[in-house]
Amino acid sequence: MSQDPFGSGGAGKSTLARQLGEILDWPVYHLDTYFWKPGWVPTPNEEWDVFLEELVQEEKWIMDGNYGRTLDIRLKQANVIILLDFSKWITVYQVLKRRVMYQGKSRPDMNEGCPERLDLDFVKWVWSFRKTKLPGIMEKIQLYKDKNVIILKSPKEVRRFLAHAGELKR
């Protein structure tokens, strides 16, 4: 059994993954923690692909992160696909809030040596996510009709989902 939350930056993927892990007592893998080496050095593609292929073979897992190039590796193995499809106003606000909260230090879901940062390109990516990235993600999800796909459109829907998440253990 496996869960794969993804969505725009600032949507709360890492928080949802952590909360699901606590409810279900499953291991949680924040992909940013593994992809980014100290100093914001990315993992080479070949090494990253091998890592993900091995990780998705585990019996139970919850992973959060986007990584569109390797999304199929996770989607093939996930039992439940969770998409956080929040408005750009919510996600940009959350990104700005996160920047203030973790100024000069690494977030809990990020590797040490990768202090929180914010640049205009990232804000633009978050702002345009639903227009530029979401259609491609939805196309990919359509290929996995045998999966349980859950699309949550607001923090309120996430809270309702978490209230019943224990049922996913079955």
PDB file of C-alpha atoms in Angstrom:
ATOM      1  CA  MET A   1       0.000   0.000   0.000  1.00  0.00           C
ATOM      2  CA  SER A   2       1.389   3.380  -0.928  1.00  0.00           C
ATOM      3  CA  GLN A   3       0.360   7.024  -1.072  1.00  0.00           C
ATOM      4  CA  ASP A   4       1.720   9.756  -3.276  1.00  0.00           C
ATOM      5  CA  PRO A   5       0.681  13.355  -2.528  1.00  0.00           C
ATOM      6  CA  PHE A   6       1.752  15.959  -5.042  1.00  0.00           C
ATOM      7  CA  GLY A   7       0.778  19.432  -6.226  1.00  0.00           C
ATOM      8  CA  SER A   8       2.079  22.958  -6.418  1.00  0.00           C
ATOM      9  CA  GLY A   9       4.750  24.304  -4.143  1.00  0.00           C
ATOM     10  CA  GLY A  10       3.066  25.718  -1.053  1.00  0.00           C
ATOM     11  CA  ALA A  11       0.072  23.374  -1.276  1.00  0.00           C
ATOM     12  CA  GLY A  12       1.068  21.470   1.857  1.00  0.00           C
ATOM     13  CA  LYS A  13       2.333  18.195   0.375  1.00  0.00           C
ATOM     14  CA  SER A  14       4.931  17.654   3.075  1.00  0.00           C
ATOM     15  CA  THR A  15       2.526  18.472   5.885  1.00  0.00           C
ATOM     16  CA  LEU A  16      -0.103  16.130   4.454  1.00  0.00           C
ATOM     17  CA  ALA A  17       2.467  13.366   3.996  1.00  0.00           C
ATOM     18  CA  ARG A  18       3.701  13.755   7.575  1.00  0.00           C
ATOM     19  CA  GLN A  19       0.144  13.720   8.972  1.00  0.00           C
ATOM     20  CA  LEU A  20      -0.791  10.664   6.896  1.00  0.00           C
ATOM     21  CA  GLY A  21       2.344   8.899   8.076  1.00  0.00           C
ATOM     22  CA  GLU A  22       1.373   9.549  11.693  1.00  0.00           C
ATOM     23  CA  ILE A  23      -2.220   8.358  11.171  1.00  0.00           C
ATOM     24  CA  LEU A  24      -1.300   5.231   9.199  1.00  0.00           C
ATOM     25  CA  ASP A  25       2.039   4.554  10.923  1.00  0.00           C
ATOM     26  CA  TRP A  26       3.783   4.293   7.548  1.00  0.00           C
ATOM     27  CA  PRO A  27       7.206   5.556   6.510  1.00  0.00           C
ATOM     28  CA  VAL A  28       7.209   9.022   4.942  1.00  0.00           C
ATOM     29  CA  TYR A  29       9.735  10.089   2.332  1.00  0.00           C
ATOM     30  CA  HIS A  30       9.983  13.811   1.666  1.00  0.00           C
ATOM     31  CA  LEU A  31      11.650  13.649  -1.736  1.00  0.00           C
ATOM     32  CA  ASP A  32      13.266  17.075  -1.362  1.00  0.00           C
ATOM     33  CA  THR A  33      15.266  15.643   1.545  1.00  0.00           C
ATOM     34  CA  TYR A  34      16.788  13.015  -0.725  1.00  0.00           C
ATOM     35  CA  PHE A  35      17.084  14.988  -3.969  1.00  0.00           C
ATOM     36  CA  TRP A  36      18.853  18.076  -2.647  1.00  0.00           C
ATOM     37  CA  LYS A  37      22.306  17.629  -1.183  1.00  0.00           C
ATOM     38  CA  PRO A  38      23.750  20.336   1.127  1.00  0.00           C
ATOM     39  CA  GLY A  39      24.204  23.646  -0.653  1.00  0.00           C
ATOM     40  CA  TRP A  40      21.220  22.951  -2.923  1.00  0.00           C
ATOM     41  CA  VAL A  41      23.181  20.508  -5.093  1.00  0.00           C
ATOM     42  CA  PRO A  42      20.772  18.286  -7.069  1.00  0.00           C
ATOM     43  CA  THR A  43      21.131  14.522  -7.289  1.00  0.00           C
ATOM     44  CA  PRO A  44      22.203  13.412 -10.785  1.00  0.00           C
ATOM     45  CA  ASN A  45      19.305  12.004 -12.856  1.00  0.00           C
ATOM     46  CA  GLU A  46      20.616   8.444 -13.123  1.00  0.00           C
ATOM     47  CA  GLU A  47      21.273   8.215  -9.378  1.00  0.00           C
ATOM     48  CA  TRP A  48      17.833   9.734  -8.645  1.00  0.00           C
ATOM     49  CA  ASP A  49      16.043   7.277 -10.936  1.00  0.00           C
ATOM     50  CA  VAL A  50      17.727   4.275  -9.279  1.00  0.00           C
ATOM     51  CA  PHE A  51      16.905   5.636  -5.821  1.00  0.00           C
ATOM     52  CA  LEU A  52      13.206   6.086  -6.677  1.00  0.00           C
ATOM     53  CA  GLU A  53      12.929   2.682  -8.382  1.00  0.00           C
ATOM     54  CA  GLU A  54      14.248   1.046  -5.205  1.00  0.00           C
ATOM     55  CA  LEU A  55      12.132   3.161  -2.848  1.00  0.00           C
ATOM     56  CA  VAL A  56       8.808   2.391  -4.545  1.00  0.00           C
ATOM     57  CA  GLN A  57       9.435  -1.327  -4.101  1.00  0.00           C
ATOM     58  CA  GLU A  58       8.857  -1.023  -0.367  1.00  0.00           C
ATOM     59  CA  GLU A  59       5.578  -2.484   0.870  1.00  0.00           C
ATOM     60  CA  LYS A  60       4.264   0.736   2.423  1.00  0.00           C
ATOM     61  CA  TRP A  61       5.291   4.298   1.740  1.00  0.00           C
ATOM     62  CA  ILE A  62       4.135   7.857   1.549  1.00  0.00           C
ATOM     63  CA  MET A  63       6.150  10.182  -0.670  1.00  0.00           C
ATOM     64  CA  ASP A  64       5.709  13.845  -1.303  1.00  0.00           C
ATOM     65  CA  GLY A  65       7.245  15.986  -3.968  1.00  0.00           C
ATOM     66  CA  ASN A  66       6.717  16.791  -7.607  1.00  0.00           C
ATOM     67  CA  TYR A  67       9.721  15.777  -9.704  1.00  0.00           C
ATOM     68  CA  GLY A  68       7.710  15.563 -12.923  1.00  0.00           C
ATOM     69  CA  ARG A  69      10.455  13.813 -14.883  1.00  0.00           C
ATOM     70  CA  THR A  70      10.171  10.756 -12.624  1.00  0.00           C
ATOM     71  CA  LEU A  71       6.509  11.007 -11.674  1.00  0.00           C
ATOM     72  CA  ASP A  72       5.648   7.833 -13.615  1.00  0.00           C
ATOM     73  CA  ILE A  73       7.980   5.767 -11.422  1.00  0.00           C
ATOM     74  CA  ARG A  74       5.849   6.683  -8.405  1.00  0.00           C
ATOM     75  CA  LEU A  75       2.461   6.611 -10.121  1.00  0.00           C
ATOM     76  CA  LYS A  76       3.021   3.050 -11.382  1.00  0.00           C
ATOM     77  CA  GLN A  77       3.558   1.793  -7.834  1.00  0.00           C
ATOM     78  CA  ALA A  78       1.220   4.040  -5.827  1.00  0.00           C
ATOM     79  CA  ASN A  79      -2.128   2.668  -4.689  1.00  0.00           C
ATOM     80  CA  VAL A  80      -3.477   6.103  -3.843  1.00  0.00           C
ATOM     81  CA  ILE A  81      -2.615   9.290  -5.743  1.00  0.00           C
ATOM     82  CA  ILE A  82      -3.395  12.507  -3.894  1.00  0.00           C
ATOM     83  CA  LEU A  83      -3.343  15.770  -5.802  1.00  0.00           C
ATOM     84  CA  LEU A  84      -3.476  19.037  -3.909  1.00  0.00           C
ATOM     85  CA  ASP A  85      -5.092  21.406  -6.402  1.00  0.00           C
ATOM     86  CA  PHE A  86      -5.257  24.667  -4.461  1.00  0.00           C
ATOM     87  CA  SER A  87      -5.713  28.164  -5.838  1.00  0.00           C
ATOM     88  CA  LYS A  88      -2.600  30.120  -6.706  1.00  0.00           C
ATOM     89  CA  TRP A  89      -3.478  32.624  -3.965  1.00  0.00           C
ATOM     90  CA  ILE A  90      -3.292  29.945  -1.276  1.00  0.00           C
ATOM     91  CA  THR A  91      -0.084  28.387  -2.571  1.00  0.00           C
ATOM     92  CA  VAL A  92       1.796  31.655  -3.037  1.00  0.00           C
ATOM     93  CA  TYR A  93       0.698  32.794   0.423  1.00  0.00           C
ATOM     94  CA  GLN A  94       1.927  29.495   1.904  1.00  0.00           C
ATOM     95  CA  VAL A  95       5.278  29.816   0.112  1.00  0.00           C
ATOM     96  CA  LEU A  96       5.762  33.335   1.459  1.00  0.00           C
ATOM     97  CA  LYS A  97       4.722  32.250   4.957  1.00  0.00           C
ATOM     98  CA  ARG A  98       7.116  29.298   4.812  1.00  0.00           C
ATOM     99  CA  ARG A  99       9.945  31.618   3.784  1.00  0.00           C
ATOM    100  CA  VAL A 100       9.371  33.797   6.843  1.00  0.00           C
ATOM    101  CA  MET A 101       9.018  30.810   9.210  1.00  0.00           C
ATOM    102  CA  TYR A 102      12.221  29.107   8.085  1.00  0.00           C
ATOM    103  CA  GLN A 103      14.377  32.096   7.172  1.00  0.00           C
ATOM    104  CA  GLY A 104      18.025  31.081   7.279  1.00  0.00           C
ATOM    105  CA  LYS A 105      17.355  27.452   8.239  1.00  0.00           C
ATOM    106  CA  SER A 106      16.330  24.202   6.605  1.00  0.00           C
ATOM    107  CA  ARG A 107      12.694  23.083   6.776  1.00  0.00           C
ATOM    108  CA  PRO A 108      12.001  19.741   8.489  1.00  0.00           C
ATOM    109  CA  ASP A 109      11.231  18.167   5.081  1.00  0.00           C
ATOM    110  CA  MET A 110      14.446  19.479   3.506  1.00  0.00           C
ATOM    111  CA  ASN A 111      18.015  18.254   3.732  1.00  0.00           C
ATOM    112  CA  GLU A 112      20.363  19.979   6.170  1.00  0.00           C
ATOM    113  CA  GLY A 113      22.465  22.566   4.416  1.00  0.00           C
ATOM    114  CA  CYS A 114      19.545  23.695   2.251  1.00  0.00           C
ATOM    115  CA  PRO A 115      18.233  26.772   4.032  1.00  0.00           C
ATOM    116  CA  GLU A 116      14.832  28.089   2.963  1.00  0.00           C
ATOM    117  CA  ARG A 117      15.088  30.418   0.014  1.00  0.00           C
ATOM    118  CA  LEU A 118      12.733  32.229  -2.265  1.00  0.00           C
ATOM    119  CA  ASP A 119      13.292  33.642  -5.707  1.00  0.00           C
ATOM    120  CA  LEU A 120      11.104  35.179  -8.365  1.00  0.00           C
ATOM    121  CA  ASP A 121      11.313  32.142 -10.666  1.00  0.00           C
ATOM    122  CA  PHE A 122       9.932  29.868  -7.941  1.00  0.00           C
ATOM    123  CA  VAL A 123       7.085  32.281  -7.134  1.00  0.00           C
ATOM    124  CA  LYS A 124       6.251  32.438 -10.858  1.00  0.00           C
ATOM    125  CA  TRP A 125       6.298  28.616 -11.034  1.00  0.00           C
ATOM    126  CA  VAL A 126       3.902  28.372  -8.074  1.00  0.00           C
ATOM    127  CA  TRP A 127       1.679  31.152  -9.451  1.00  0.00           C
ATOM    128  CA  SER A 128       1.342  29.462 -12.847  1.00  0.00           C
ATOM    129  CA  PHE A 129       1.344  25.807 -11.683  1.00  0.00           C
ATOM    130  CA  ARG A 130      -2.345  25.182 -12.373  1.00  0.00           C
ATOM    131  CA  LYS A 131      -2.031  26.607 -15.881  1.00  0.00           C
ATOM    132  CA  THR A 132       1.356  25.228 -16.934  1.00  0.00           C
ATOM    133  CA  LYS A 133       1.930  22.006 -14.955  1.00  0.00           C
ATOM    134  CA  LEU A 134      -1.454  20.700 -13.836  1.00  0.00           C
ATOM    135  CA  PRO A 135      -2.768  19.758 -17.312  1.00  0.00           C
ATOM    136  CA  GLY A 136       0.227  17.464 -17.891  1.00  0.00           C
ATOM    137  CA  ILE A 137      -0.153  15.926 -14.451  1.00  0.00           C
ATOM    138  CA  MET A 138      -3.841  15.266 -15.099  1.00  0.00           C
ATOM    139  CA  GLU A 139      -2.941  13.587 -18.415  1.00  0.00           C
ATOM    140  CA  LYS A 140      -0.527  11.288 -16.613  1.00  0.00           C
ATOM    141  CA  ILE A 141      -3.058  10.442 -13.918  1.00  0.00           C
ATOM    142  CA  GLN A 142      -5.558   9.417 -16.627  1.00  0.00           C
ATOM    143  CA  LEU A 143      -3.141   6.649 -17.624  1.00  0.00           C
ATOM    144  CA  TYR A 144      -3.559   5.057 -14.184  1.00  0.00           C
ATOM    145  CA  LYS A 145      -7.298   4.352 -14.121  1.00  0.00           C
ATOM    146  CA  ASP A 146      -6.769   1.459 -11.693  1.00  0.00           C
ATOM    147  CA  LYS A 147      -5.497   3.838  -8.986  1.00  0.00           C
ATOM    148  CA  ASN A 148      -7.495   5.539  -6.287  1.00  0.00           C
ATOM    149  CA  VAL A 149      -7.118   9.223  -7.206  1.00  0.00           C
ATOM    150  CA  ILE A 150      -8.064  11.847  -4.635  1.00  0.00           C
ATOM    151  CA  ILE A 151      -8.101  15.509  -5.631  1.00  0.00           C
ATOM    152  CA  LEU A 152      -8.271  17.965  -2.744  1.00  0.00           C
ATOM    153  CA  LYS A 153      -8.999  21.577  -3.642  1.00  0.00           C
ATOM    154  CA  SER A 154      -8.705  23.369  -0.292  1.00  0.00           C
ATOM    155  CA  PRO A 155      -7.208  23.092   3.183  1.00  0.00           C
ATOM    156  CA  LYS A 156     -10.736  22.330   4.433  1.00  0.00           C
ATOM    157  CA  GLU A 157     -10.937  19.310   2.104  1.00  0.00           C
ATOM    158  CA  VAL A 158      -7.542  18.153   3.373  1.00  0.00           C
ATOM    159  CA  ARG A 159      -8.800  18.314   6.975  1.00  0.00           C
ATOM    160  CA  ARG A 160     -11.896  16.266   6.035  1.00  0.00           C
ATOM    161  CA  PHE A 161      -9.722  13.748   4.214  1.00  0.00           C
ATOM    162  CA  LEU A 162      -7.382  13.380   7.193  1.00  0.00           C
ATOM    163  CA  ALA A 163     -10.365  12.866   9.531  1.00  0.00           C
ATOM    164  CA  HIS A 164     -11.105   9.652   7.598  1.00  0.00           C
ATOM    165  CA  ALA A 165      -7.570   8.690   6.559  1.00  0.00           C
ATOM    166  CA  GLY A 166      -7.396   5.807   9.036  1.00  0.00           C
ATOM    167  CA  GLU A 167      -9.770   3.943   6.712  1.00  0.00           C
ATOM    168  CA  LEU A 168      -6.937   3.718   4.173  1.00  0.00           C
ATOM    169  CA  LYS A 169      -5.190   1.129   6.361  1.00  0.00           C
ATOM    170  CA  ARG A 170      -7.623  -1.483   5.125  1.00  0.00           C
TER     171      ARG A 170
END
